[in-house]
Amino acid sequence: MASVETVNGPVDLEELGVTLVHEHFRVTDEAARFQFPHLYDEAAEWEAAMSDANAVKGHGVRTVVEPSAMFLNRDAAFSKRVADESGLNVVLATGVYTYEHLPQILMNRTEDELAEIFVHDIEEGIQGTGIKAAFIKCAADEPGVTPNIEKVHRAAARASLQTGRPIMAHSHPKSGTGLEQMRVFAEEGVDAGKVQVAHTGDTDDLGYIERLLDTGCWIGMDRYGLDIYLPTEQRQTTVLALLEKGHAERMFLSQDYCSTLDYFTPEVAEQLAATAAANWSMTFLFEQVIPELKERGMTDEQLDQMMVENPKRWLA
Ligand SMILES: [Zn+2]
């Protein structure tokens, strides 16, 4: 029986159940956190993470994939505590989340040397915990696939080839990065069926999305509630159109919610929470998105495909 690595060791694929494929229990800057710890409130962070973990559990979620990597304050011990206290399966990644900058320690290494670092997390464990990464994360955003970004993608590809593990690639559809990212993976010989192009749902350009699907990759319709990138109504119309075209087998629904996010001062965060991200939460899918998709024609079978079957198939 195939299994997937979680913070509590390998779990049978059949045990994953309803899976949120892209959520974060805490996102903070690692350097700022180390240098200026007075800006952070650990107790509040813990409370926020547990409140979300318990809330999604209440909606029947059994597994949360947390694609944090370097620069998102991936913290295997923290994620394990969330899993232990809530009873959820939590699946972690290795990789680097950057749009351009790489520290010298990574810049002065080859793609193969970088790949070796990722393989370590997959085979030995993350941060000395023995918790193994289940997949590899990389990112391209507005600056595009620059030389540094290409290097991380090639390293992710080589780690995937060596271990058989899937890849999640953060993308920026408005700059069309998904196709560029898939080109790099193809050049490296990665099977497109191993790659999930995250944040594809930030566009309603069906032409672009279908060109991406033609490569054979998975797509993340995974930022529900982030109206700042694309309003919910447009996300819904896009998902329904793709379902109609028979793409349920290639899509994921998620929210990319962050129980804690340190990007903004508390004042600005409060303002955003009242405006451009008013609906953003770890339960928005269950409270509004899914009921509305059902009303507008999504079948139970399609929902099960996206929330249960696809995560299993991608992670396997
Ligand atoms: Zn994310």
PDB file of C-alpha atoms and ligand atoms in Angstrom:
ATOM      1  CA  MET A   1       0.000   0.000   0.000  1.00  0.00           C
ATOM      2  CA  ALA A   2       1.466   3.353  -0.989  1.00  0.00           C
ATOM      3  CA  SER A   3       1.980   5.939   1.708  1.00  0.00           C
ATOM      4  CA  VAL A   4       2.907   9.593   2.118  1.00  0.00           C
ATOM      5  CA  GLU A   5       5.301  11.137   4.625  1.00  0.00           C
ATOM      6  CA  THR A   6       3.617  13.300   7.260  1.00  0.00           C
ATOM      7  CA  VAL A   7       4.966  14.991  10.393  1.00  0.00           C
ATOM      8  CA  ASN A   8       4.091  11.747  12.173  1.00  0.00           C
ATOM      9  CA  GLY A   9       5.704   9.421   9.664  1.00  0.00           C
ATOM     10  CA  PRO A  10       4.283   7.579   6.670  1.00  0.00           C
ATOM     11  CA  VAL A  11       0.496   7.488   6.407  1.00  0.00           C
ATOM     12  CA  ASP A  12      -1.373   5.179   4.065  1.00  0.00           C
ATOM     13  CA  LEU A  13      -2.722   7.119   1.066  1.00  0.00           C
ATOM     14  CA  GLU A  14      -6.201   5.832   1.807  1.00  0.00           C
ATOM     15  CA  GLU A  15      -6.036   7.500   5.229  1.00  0.00           C
ATOM     16  CA  LEU A  16      -5.495  11.010   3.870  1.00  0.00           C
ATOM     17  CA  GLY A  17      -9.193  11.691   3.336  1.00  0.00           C
ATOM     18  CA  VAL A  18     -10.368  15.229   2.632  1.00  0.00           C
ATOM     19  CA  THR A  19      -7.196  17.218   2.016  1.00  0.00           C
ATOM     20  CA  LEU A  20      -6.467  20.922   1.884  1.00  0.00           C
ATOM     21  CA  VAL A  21      -3.506  20.972  -0.443  1.00  0.00           C
ATOM     22  CA  HIS A  22      -2.226  24.478   0.269  1.00  0.00           C
ATOM     23  CA  GLU A  23      -2.524  26.132   3.693  1.00  0.00           C
ATOM     24  CA  HIS A  24      -0.010  27.520   6.183  1.00  0.00           C
ATOM     25  CA  PHE A  25      -0.268  27.348   9.966  1.00  0.00           C
ATOM     26  CA  ARG A  26       2.317  30.137  10.280  1.00  0.00           C
ATOM     27  CA  VAL A  27       4.198  32.300   7.788  1.00  0.00           C
ATOM     28  CA  THR A  28       6.877  34.632   9.111  1.00  0.00           C
ATOM     29  CA  ASP A  29      10.211  35.884   7.896  1.00  0.00           C
ATOM     30  CA  GLU A  30      12.987  33.733   9.292  1.00  0.00           C
ATOM     31  CA  ALA A  31      15.639  36.447   9.470  1.00  0.00           C
ATOM     32  CA  ALA A  32      13.363  39.068  11.041  1.00  0.00           C
ATOM     33  CA  ARG A  33      12.110  36.517  13.511  1.00  0.00           C
ATOM     34  CA  PHE A  34      15.631  35.578  14.595  1.00  0.00           C
ATOM     35  CA  GLN A  35      16.858  39.174  14.797  1.00  0.00           C
ATOM     36  CA  PHE A  36      13.793  40.953  16.152  1.00  0.00           C
ATOM     37  CA  PRO A  37      11.857  38.394  18.161  1.00  0.00           C
ATOM     38  CA  HIS A  38      10.050  41.175  20.019  1.00  0.00           C
ATOM     39  CA  LEU A  39       7.922  41.638  16.863  1.00  0.00           C
ATOM     40  CA  TYR A  40       6.441  38.160  17.287  1.00  0.00           C
ATOM     41  CA  ASP A  41       3.914  36.712  19.717  1.00  0.00           C
ATOM     42  CA  GLU A  42       4.400  32.938  19.912  1.00  0.00           C
ATOM     43  CA  ALA A  43       1.364  32.353  22.090  1.00  0.00           C
ATOM     44  CA  ALA A  44      -0.914  34.210  19.671  1.00  0.00           C
ATOM     45  CA  GLU A  45       0.612  32.329  16.724  1.00  0.00           C
ATOM     46  CA  TRP A  46      -0.012  29.012  18.407  1.00  0.00           C
ATOM     47  CA  GLU A  47      -3.574  29.945  19.228  1.00  0.00           C
ATOM     48  CA  ALA A  48      -4.245  31.029  15.630  1.00  0.00           C
ATOM     49  CA  ALA A  49      -2.799  27.804  14.235  1.00  0.00           C
ATOM     50  CA  MET A  50      -4.792  25.598  16.604  1.00  0.00           C
ATOM     51  CA  SER A  51      -7.987  27.505  16.037  1.00  0.00           C
ATOM     52  CA  ASP A  52      -7.665  26.938  12.262  1.00  0.00           C
ATOM     53  CA  ALA A  53      -6.592  23.315  12.630  1.00  0.00           C
ATOM     54  CA  ASN A  54      -9.612  22.548  14.790  1.00  0.00           C
ATOM     55  CA  ALA A  55     -11.940  24.516  12.521  1.00  0.00           C
ATOM     56  CA  VAL A  56     -10.947  22.615   9.370  1.00  0.00           C
ATOM     57  CA  LYS A  57     -11.180  19.362  11.271  1.00  0.00           C
ATOM     58  CA  GLY A  58     -14.734  20.330  12.136  1.00  0.00           C
ATOM     59  CA  HIS A  59     -15.422  20.497   8.395  1.00  0.00           C
ATOM     60  CA  GLY A  60     -14.189  16.951   7.857  1.00  0.00           C
ATOM     61  CA  VAL A  61     -10.638  17.750   6.738  1.00  0.00           C
ATOM     62  CA  ARG A  62      -8.188  15.020   7.681  1.00  0.00           C
ATOM     63  CA  THR A  63      -5.008  16.232   6.006  1.00  0.00           C
ATOM     64  CA  VAL A  64      -3.419  19.625   5.482  1.00  0.00           C
ATOM     65  CA  VAL A  65      -0.518  20.012   3.077  1.00  0.00           C
ATOM     66  CA  GLU A  66       1.644  22.882   4.337  1.00  0.00           C
ATOM     67  CA  PRO A  67       3.936  23.999   1.509  1.00  0.00           C
ATOM     68  CA  SER A  68       6.212  26.181   3.596  1.00  0.00           C
ATOM     69  CA  ALA A  69       9.874  26.156   2.610  1.00  0.00           C
ATOM     70  CA  MET A  70      12.984  28.216   3.286  1.00  0.00           C
ATOM     71  CA  PHE A  71      11.989  31.904   3.728  1.00  0.00           C
ATOM     72  CA  LEU A  72       8.451  31.025   4.865  1.00  0.00           C
ATOM     73  CA  ASN A  73       9.651  29.916   8.276  1.00  0.00           C
ATOM     74  CA  ARG A  74       8.996  26.242   7.697  1.00  0.00           C
ATOM     75  CA  ASP A  75       9.177  24.746  11.190  1.00  0.00           C
ATOM     76  CA  ALA A  76       8.759  20.982  11.396  1.00  0.00           C
ATOM     77  CA  ALA A  77       8.451  20.939  15.204  1.00  0.00           C
ATOM     78  CA  PHE A  78       5.684  23.575  15.165  1.00  0.00           C
ATOM     79  CA  SER A  79       3.766  21.716  12.436  1.00  0.00           C
ATOM     80  CA  LYS A  80       4.117  18.448  14.338  1.00  0.00           C
ATOM     81  CA  ARG A  81       2.657  20.072  17.450  1.00  0.00           C
ATOM     82  CA  VAL A  82      -0.309  21.279  15.395  1.00  0.00           C
ATOM     83  CA  ALA A  83      -0.812  17.752  14.060  1.00  0.00           C
ATOM     84  CA  ASP A  84      -0.445  16.156  17.491  1.00  0.00           C
ATOM     85  CA  GLU A  85      -2.860  18.539  19.195  1.00  0.00           C
ATOM     86  CA  SER A  86      -5.487  18.522  16.428  1.00  0.00           C
ATOM     87  CA  GLY A  87      -5.238  14.963  15.125  1.00  0.00           C
ATOM     88  CA  LEU A  88      -4.784  16.214  11.542  1.00  0.00           C
ATOM     89  CA  ASN A  89      -2.204  14.762   9.172  1.00  0.00           C
ATOM     90  CA  VAL A  90       0.217  17.528   8.194  1.00  0.00           C
ATOM     91  CA  VAL A  91       2.407  17.075   5.109  1.00  0.00           C
ATOM     92  CA  LEU A  92       5.571  19.155   4.727  1.00  0.00           C
ATOM     93  CA  ALA A  93       7.888  20.188   1.893  1.00  0.00           C
ATOM     94  CA  THR A  94      11.524  20.938   1.294  1.00  0.00           C
ATOM     95  CA  GLY A  95      12.705  23.682  -1.032  1.00  0.00           C
ATOM     96  CA  VAL A  96      13.228  27.418  -1.283  1.00  0.00           C
ATOM     97  CA  TYR A  97      10.498  30.036  -1.580  1.00  0.00           C
ATOM     98  CA  THR A  98      12.094  32.980  -3.310  1.00  0.00           C
ATOM     99  CA  TYR A  99      11.194  35.255  -6.232  1.00  0.00           C
ATOM    100  CA  GLU A 100      14.838  36.186  -6.872  1.00  0.00           C
ATOM    101  CA  HIS A 101      17.161  36.500  -3.869  1.00  0.00           C
ATOM    102  CA  LEU A 102      19.354  33.598  -2.821  1.00  0.00           C
ATOM    103  CA  PRO A 103      21.795  33.759   0.074  1.00  0.00           C
ATOM    104  CA  GLN A 104      25.472  33.175  -0.738  1.00  0.00           C
ATOM    105  CA  ILE A 105      25.358  29.695   0.776  1.00  0.00           C
ATOM    106  CA  LEU A 106      22.889  28.649  -1.929  1.00  0.00           C
ATOM    107  CA  MET A 107      24.077  30.953  -4.723  1.00  0.00           C
ATOM    108  CA  ASN A 108      27.567  29.465  -4.535  1.00  0.00           C
ATOM    109  CA  ARG A 109      26.307  25.945  -4.983  1.00  0.00           C
ATOM    110  CA  THR A 110      25.489  24.124  -8.219  1.00  0.00           C
ATOM    111  CA  GLU A 111      22.018  22.829  -9.081  1.00  0.00           C
ATOM    112  CA  ASP A 112      23.135  19.326  -8.124  1.00  0.00           C
ATOM    113  CA  GLU A 113      24.479  20.505  -4.763  1.00  0.00           C
ATOM    114  CA  LEU A 114      21.230  22.332  -4.102  1.00  0.00           C
ATOM    115  CA  ALA A 115      19.284  19.205  -5.075  1.00  0.00           C
ATOM    116  CA  GLU A 116      21.329  17.236  -2.541  1.00  0.00           C
ATOM    117  CA  ILE A 117      20.125  19.568   0.229  1.00  0.00           C
ATOM    118  CA  PHE A 118      16.509  18.892  -0.759  1.00  0.00           C
ATOM    119  CA  VAL A 119      17.138  15.151  -0.952  1.00  0.00           C
ATOM    120  CA  HIS A 120      18.513  15.290   2.596  1.00  0.00           C
ATOM    121  CA  ASP A 121      15.164  16.605   3.870  1.00  0.00           C
ATOM    122  CA  ILE A 122      13.329  13.864   1.982  1.00  0.00           C
ATOM    123  CA  GLU A 123      15.564  10.988   3.026  1.00  0.00           C
ATOM    124  CA  GLU A 124      16.995  12.025   6.418  1.00  0.00           C
ATOM    125  CA  GLY A 125      14.483  14.523   7.724  1.00  0.00           C
ATOM    126  CA  ILE A 126      13.891  18.234   8.264  1.00  0.00           C
ATOM    127  CA  GLN A 127      15.794  20.367  10.769  1.00  0.00           C
ATOM    128  CA  GLY A 128      17.159  17.358  12.615  1.00  0.00           C
ATOM    129  CA  THR A 129      13.699  16.067  13.532  1.00  0.00           C
ATOM    130  CA  GLY A 130      13.480  12.938  11.415  1.00  0.00           C
ATOM    131  CA  ILE A 131      10.262  14.378   9.948  1.00  0.00           C
ATOM    132  CA  LYS A 132      10.562  13.800   6.224  1.00  0.00           C
ATOM    133  CA  ALA A 133       9.560  16.149   3.434  1.00  0.00           C
ATOM    134  CA  ALA A 134       6.926  14.671   1.126  1.00  0.00           C
ATOM    135  CA  PHE A 135       7.484  17.019  -1.818  1.00  0.00           C
ATOM    136  CA  ILE A 136       9.604  19.865  -3.136  1.00  0.00           C
ATOM    137  CA  LYS A 137       8.554  23.506  -3.273  1.00  0.00           C
ATOM    138  CA  CYS A 138       9.870  26.231  -5.546  1.00  0.00           C
ATOM    139  CA  ALA A 139       8.535  29.575  -6.728  1.00  0.00           C
ATOM    140  CA  ALA A 140       8.453  32.031  -9.594  1.00  0.00           C
ATOM    141  CA  ASP A 141       6.595  35.318  -9.326  1.00  0.00           C
ATOM    142  CA  GLU A 142       6.468  38.679 -11.090  1.00  0.00           C
ATOM    143  CA  PRO A 143      10.224  38.862 -11.835  1.00  0.00           C
ATOM    144  CA  GLY A 144       9.814  35.623 -13.839  1.00  0.00           C
ATOM    145  CA  VAL A 145      12.181  32.697 -14.214  1.00  0.00           C
ATOM    146  CA  THR A 146      15.423  34.582 -13.555  1.00  0.00           C
ATOM    147  CA  PRO A 147      18.761  32.709 -13.389  1.00  0.00           C
ATOM    148  CA  ASN A 148      18.445  32.199  -9.617  1.00  0.00           C
ATOM    149  CA  ILE A 149      14.864  30.973  -9.958  1.00  0.00           C
ATOM    150  CA  GLU A 150      15.812  28.669 -12.800  1.00  0.00           C
ATOM    151  CA  LYS A 151      18.553  27.224 -10.621  1.00  0.00           C
ATOM    152  CA  VAL A 152      16.112  26.428  -7.802  1.00  0.00           C
ATOM    153  CA  HIS A 153      13.696  24.864 -10.306  1.00  0.00           C
ATOM    154  CA  ARG A 154      16.421  22.682 -11.830  1.00  0.00           C
ATOM    155  CA  ALA A 155      17.511  21.631  -8.341  1.00  0.00           C
ATOM    156  CA  ALA A 156      13.882  20.821  -7.426  1.00  0.00           C
ATOM    157  CA  ALA A 157      13.584  18.807 -10.645  1.00  0.00           C
ATOM    158  CA  ARG A 158      16.742  16.827  -9.930  1.00  0.00           C
ATOM    159  CA  ALA A 159      15.683  16.123  -6.333  1.00  0.00           C
ATOM    160  CA  SER A 160      12.345  14.917  -7.705  1.00  0.00           C
ATOM    161  CA  LEU A 161      14.014  12.668 -10.273  1.00  0.00           C
ATOM    162  CA  GLN A 162      16.275  11.211  -7.605  1.00  0.00           C
ATOM    163  CA  THR A 163      13.539  10.548  -5.036  1.00  0.00           C
ATOM    164  CA  GLY A 164      10.370  10.238  -7.106  1.00  0.00           C
ATOM    165  CA  ARG A 165       8.768  12.988  -5.029  1.00  0.00           C
ATOM    166  CA  PRO A 166       6.346  15.512  -6.522  1.00  0.00           C
ATOM    167  CA  ILE A 167       6.920  19.235  -6.935  1.00  0.00           C
ATOM    168  CA  MET A 168       4.766  22.235  -6.065  1.00  0.00           C
ATOM    169  CA  ALA A 169       5.681  25.346  -8.012  1.00  0.00           C
ATOM    170  CA  HIS A 170       4.296  28.701  -6.839  1.00  0.00           C
ATOM    171  CA  SER A 171       3.448  30.628  -9.996  1.00  0.00           C
ATOM    172  CA  HIS A 172       2.343  34.091 -11.105  1.00  0.00           C
ATOM    173  CA  PRO A 173      -0.214  33.540 -13.880  1.00  0.00           C
ATOM    174  CA  LYS A 174      -0.402  37.228 -14.764  1.00  0.00           C
ATOM    175  CA  SER A 175       3.236  36.981 -15.871  1.00  0.00           C
ATOM    176  CA  GLY A 176       2.619  33.556 -17.427  1.00  0.00           C
ATOM    177  CA  THR A 177       5.345  31.947 -15.322  1.00  0.00           C
ATOM    178  CA  GLY A 178       3.606  28.558 -15.183  1.00  0.00           C
ATOM    179  CA  LEU A 179       4.479  27.710 -18.777  1.00  0.00           C
ATOM    180  CA  GLU A 180       8.100  28.809 -18.265  1.00  0.00           C
ATOM    181  CA  GLN A 181       8.342  26.724 -15.102  1.00  0.00           C
ATOM    182  CA  MET A 182       6.955  23.681 -16.902  1.00  0.00           C
ATOM    183  CA  ARG A 183       9.483  24.215 -19.713  1.00  0.00           C
ATOM    184  CA  VAL A 184      12.354  24.011 -17.196  1.00  0.00           C
ATOM    185  CA  PHE A 185      10.919  20.852 -15.621  1.00  0.00           C
ATOM    186  CA  ALA A 186      10.473  19.274 -19.065  1.00  0.00           C
ATOM    187  CA  GLU A 187      14.080  20.105 -19.977  1.00  0.00           C
ATOM    188  CA  GLU A 188      15.150  18.309 -16.799  1.00  0.00           C
ATOM    189  CA  GLY A 189      13.080  15.270 -17.736  1.00  0.00           C
ATOM    190  CA  VAL A 190      10.469  15.567 -14.973  1.00  0.00           C
ATOM    191  CA  ASP A 191       7.116  13.921 -15.717  1.00  0.00           C
ATOM    192  CA  ALA A 192       4.583  16.788 -15.790  1.00  0.00           C
ATOM    193  CA  GLY A 193       2.220  14.571 -13.770  1.00  0.00           C
ATOM    194  CA  LYS A 194       4.503  15.126 -10.771  1.00  0.00           C
ATOM    195  CA  VAL A 195       4.140  18.900 -10.857  1.00  0.00           C
ATOM    196  CA  GLN A 196       1.468  21.071  -9.284  1.00  0.00           C
ATOM    197  CA  VAL A 197       1.467  24.659 -10.536  1.00  0.00           C
ATOM    198  CA  ALA A 198       0.179  26.572  -7.532  1.00  0.00           C
ATOM    199  CA  HIS A 199      -1.920  29.754  -7.757  1.00  0.00           C
ATOM    200  CA  THR A 200      -3.143  29.047 -11.282  1.00  0.00           C
ATOM    201  CA  GLY A 201      -6.533  30.137  -9.939  1.00  0.00           C
ATOM    202  CA  ASP A 202      -5.262  33.712  -9.693  1.00  0.00           C
ATOM    203  CA  THR A 203      -6.262  34.144 -13.340  1.00  0.00           C
ATOM    204  CA  ASP A 204      -9.510  33.628 -15.242  1.00  0.00           C
ATOM    205  CA  ASP A 205      -7.658  33.400 -18.557  1.00  0.00           C
ATOM    206  CA  LEU A 206      -8.920  30.009 -19.689  1.00  0.00           C
ATOM    207  CA  GLY A 207      -6.593  30.015 -22.706  1.00  0.00           C
ATOM    208  CA  TYR A 208      -3.552  30.253 -20.452  1.00  0.00           C
ATOM    209  CA  ILE A 209      -4.906  27.659 -18.011  1.00  0.00           C
ATOM    210  CA  GLU A 210      -5.642  25.178 -20.788  1.00  0.00           C
ATOM    211  CA  ARG A 211      -2.197  25.636 -22.321  1.00  0.00           C
ATOM    212  CA  LEU A 212      -0.815  24.850 -18.884  1.00  0.00           C
ATOM    213  CA  LEU A 213      -3.075  21.797 -18.495  1.00  0.00           C
ATOM    214  CA  ASP A 214      -1.923  20.612 -21.926  1.00  0.00           C
ATOM    215  CA  THR A 215       1.571  20.159 -20.473  1.00  0.00           C
ATOM    216  CA  GLY A 216       0.102  17.479 -18.171  1.00  0.00           C
ATOM    217  CA  CYS A 217       0.582  19.284 -14.845  1.00  0.00           C
ATOM    218  CA  TRP A 218      -1.809  19.763 -11.912  1.00  0.00           C
ATOM    219  CA  ILE A 219      -3.206  23.204 -11.165  1.00  0.00           C
ATOM    220  CA  GLY A 220      -3.890  24.849  -7.810  1.00  0.00           C
ATOM    221  CA  MET A 221      -7.142  26.823  -7.632  1.00  0.00           C
ATOM    222  CA  ASP A 222      -5.799  27.545  -4.221  1.00  0.00           C
ATOM    223  CA  ARG A 223      -6.198  31.160  -3.185  1.00  0.00           C
ATOM    224  CA  TYR A 224      -9.917  31.400  -2.520  1.00  0.00           C
ATOM    225  CA  GLY A 225     -10.580  34.497  -0.438  1.00  0.00           C
ATOM    226  CA  LEU A 226      -7.604  36.456  -1.715  1.00  0.00           C
ATOM    227  CA  ASP A 227      -9.752  38.881  -3.695  1.00  0.00           C
ATOM    228  CA  ILE A 228      -6.713  41.113  -3.947  1.00  0.00           C
ATOM    229  CA  TYR A 229      -5.425  38.736  -6.665  1.00  0.00           C
ATOM    230  CA  LEU A 230      -8.782  37.643  -8.136  1.00  0.00           C
ATOM    231  CA  PRO A 231     -12.280  38.072  -6.701  1.00  0.00           C
ATOM    232  CA  THR A 232     -14.162  34.955  -5.600  1.00  0.00           C
ATOM    233  CA  GLU A 233     -16.822  35.291  -8.297  1.00  0.00           C
ATOM    234  CA  GLN A 234     -14.194  35.102 -11.056  1.00  0.00           C
ATOM    235  CA  ARG A 235     -12.475  32.167  -9.339  1.00  0.00           C
ATOM    236  CA  GLN A 236     -15.827  30.346  -9.187  1.00  0.00           C
ATOM    237  CA  THR A 237     -16.701  30.972 -12.818  1.00  0.00           C
ATOM    238  CA  THR A 238     -13.255  29.755 -13.873  1.00  0.00           C
ATOM    239  CA  VAL A 239     -13.435  26.551 -11.812  1.00  0.00           C
ATOM    240  CA  LEU A 240     -16.947  25.813 -13.120  1.00  0.00           C
ATOM    241  CA  ALA A 241     -15.812  26.329 -16.716  1.00  0.00           C
ATOM    242  CA  LEU A 242     -12.859  23.983 -16.166  1.00  0.00           C
ATOM    243  CA  LEU A 243     -15.110  21.374 -14.533  1.00  0.00           C
ATOM    244  CA  GLU A 244     -17.382  21.561 -17.537  1.00  0.00           C
ATOM    245  CA  LYS A 245     -14.398  20.939 -19.805  1.00  0.00           C
ATOM    246  CA  GLY A 246     -13.585  17.800 -17.814  1.00  0.00           C
ATOM    247  CA  HIS A 247     -10.584  19.020 -15.812  1.00  0.00           C
ATOM    248  CA  ALA A 248     -11.704  17.877 -12.333  1.00  0.00           C
ATOM    249  CA  GLU A 249      -8.911  15.302 -12.404  1.00  0.00           C
ATOM    250  CA  ARG A 250      -6.252  17.969 -12.545  1.00  0.00           C
ATOM    251  CA  MET A 251      -7.485  20.636 -10.077  1.00  0.00           C
ATOM    252  CA  PHE A 252      -7.082  21.340  -6.379  1.00  0.00           C
ATOM    253  CA  LEU A 253      -9.206  23.674  -4.266  1.00  0.00           C
ATOM    254  CA  SER A 254      -7.501  25.448  -1.385  1.00  0.00           C
ATOM    255  CA  GLN A 255      -7.036  28.914   0.141  1.00  0.00           C
ATOM    256  CA  ASP A 256      -3.322  29.492   0.791  1.00  0.00           C
ATOM    257  CA  TYR A 257      -4.484  30.808   4.129  1.00  0.00           C
ATOM    258  CA  CYS A 258      -1.861  31.720   6.722  1.00  0.00           C
ATOM    259  CA  SER A 259      -2.963  31.439  10.355  1.00  0.00           C
ATOM    260  CA  THR A 260      -0.240  33.980  11.073  1.00  0.00           C
ATOM    261  CA  LEU A 261       1.259  36.240   8.412  1.00  0.00           C
ATOM    262  CA  ASP A 262       3.855  38.855   9.336  1.00  0.00           C
ATOM    263  CA  TYR A 263       3.849  40.826   6.050  1.00  0.00           C
ATOM    264  CA  PHE A 264       2.011  43.829   7.445  1.00  0.00           C
ATOM    265  CA  THR A 265       1.803  45.971  10.546  1.00  0.00           C
ATOM    266  CA  PRO A 266      -1.237  45.078  12.660  1.00  0.00           C
ATOM    267  CA  GLU A 267      -3.055  48.224  11.422  1.00  0.00           C
ATOM    268  CA  VAL A 268      -2.633  47.390   7.723  1.00  0.00           C
ATOM    269  CA  ALA A 269      -3.424  43.726   8.334  1.00  0.00           C
ATOM    270  CA  GLU A 270      -6.674  44.745   9.984  1.00  0.00           C
ATOM    271  CA  GLN A 271      -7.572  46.977   7.068  1.00  0.00           C
ATOM    272  CA  LEU A 272      -6.868  44.208   4.529  1.00  0.00           C
ATOM    273  CA  ALA A 273      -8.891  41.756   6.586  1.00  0.00           C
ATOM    274  CA  ALA A 274     -11.804  44.150   6.276  1.00  0.00           C
ATOM    275  CA  THR A 275     -11.414  44.807   2.540  1.00  0.00           C
ATOM    276  CA  ALA A 276      -9.351  42.934  -0.087  1.00  0.00           C
ATOM    277  CA  ALA A 277      -9.143  39.724   1.929  1.00  0.00           C
ATOM    278  CA  ALA A 278     -12.392  39.970   3.868  1.00  0.00           C
ATOM    279  CA  ASN A 279     -13.380  36.332   3.264  1.00  0.00           C
ATOM    280  CA  TRP A 280      -9.920  34.821   3.478  1.00  0.00           C
ATOM    281  CA  SER A 281      -9.823  32.022   6.055  1.00  0.00           C
ATOM    282  CA  MET A 282      -8.973  28.343   6.328  1.00  0.00           C
ATOM    283  CA  THR A 283     -12.676  27.458   6.220  1.00  0.00           C
ATOM    284  CA  PHE A 284     -13.973  29.783   3.466  1.00  0.00           C
ATOM    285  CA  LEU A 285     -14.115  26.833   1.037  1.00  0.00           C
ATOM    286  CA  PHE A 286     -16.509  24.931   3.259  1.00  0.00           C
ATOM    287  CA  GLU A 287     -18.603  27.877   4.357  1.00  0.00           C
ATOM    288  CA  GLN A 288     -19.191  29.497   0.989  1.00  0.00           C
ATOM    289  CA  VAL A 289     -17.165  28.289  -1.990  1.00  0.00           C
ATOM    290  CA  ILE A 290     -18.150  24.612  -2.074  1.00  0.00           C
ATOM    291  CA  PRO A 291     -21.859  25.130  -1.316  1.00  0.00           C
ATOM    292  CA  GLU A 292     -22.012  27.700  -4.106  1.00  0.00           C
ATOM    293  CA  LEU A 293     -20.116  25.505  -6.590  1.00  0.00           C
ATOM    294  CA  LYS A 294     -22.573  22.705  -5.843  1.00  0.00           C
ATOM    295  CA  GLU A 295     -25.512  24.994  -6.401  1.00  0.00           C
ATOM    296  CA  ARG A 296     -24.011  25.987  -9.732  1.00  0.00           C
ATOM    297  CA  GLY A 297     -23.575  22.414 -10.939  1.00  0.00           C
ATOM    298  CA  MET A 298     -20.469  20.848  -9.414  1.00  0.00           C
ATOM    299  CA  THR A 299     -21.185  17.183  -8.635  1.00  0.00           C
ATOM    300  CA  ASP A 300     -20.231  15.352  -5.423  1.00  0.00           C
ATOM    301  CA  GLU A 301     -18.020  13.167  -7.561  1.00  0.00           C
ATOM    302  CA  GLN A 302     -16.086  16.169  -8.893  1.00  0.00           C
ATOM    303  CA  LEU A 303     -15.682  17.524  -5.372  1.00  0.00           C
ATOM    304  CA  ASP A 304     -14.403  14.202  -4.092  1.00  0.00           C
ATOM    305  CA  GLN A 305     -12.016  14.057  -7.031  1.00  0.00           C
ATOM    306  CA  MET A 306     -10.507  17.460  -6.170  1.00  0.00           C
ATOM    307  CA  MET A 307     -10.443  17.166  -2.368  1.00  0.00           C
ATOM    308  CA  VAL A 308      -9.638  13.464  -1.866  1.00  0.00           C
ATOM    309  CA  GLU A 309      -8.486  11.675  -5.017  1.00  0.00           C
ATOM    310  CA  ASN A 310      -6.232  14.306  -6.571  1.00  0.00           C
ATOM    311  CA  PRO A 311      -4.145  14.962  -3.425  1.00  0.00           C
ATOM    312  CA  LYS A 312      -3.561  11.210  -3.143  1.00  0.00           C
ATOM    313  CA  ARG A 313      -2.563  10.872  -6.788  1.00  0.00           C
ATOM    314  CA  TRP A 314      -0.289  13.914  -6.777  1.00  0.00           C
ATOM    315  CA  LEU A 315       1.440  12.964  -3.505  1.00  0.00           C
ATOM    316  CA  ALA A 316       1.846   9.338  -4.577  1.00  0.00           C
TER     317      ALA A 316
HETATM  318 ZN    ZN B   1       1.430  29.292   0.050  1.00  0.00          ZN
END
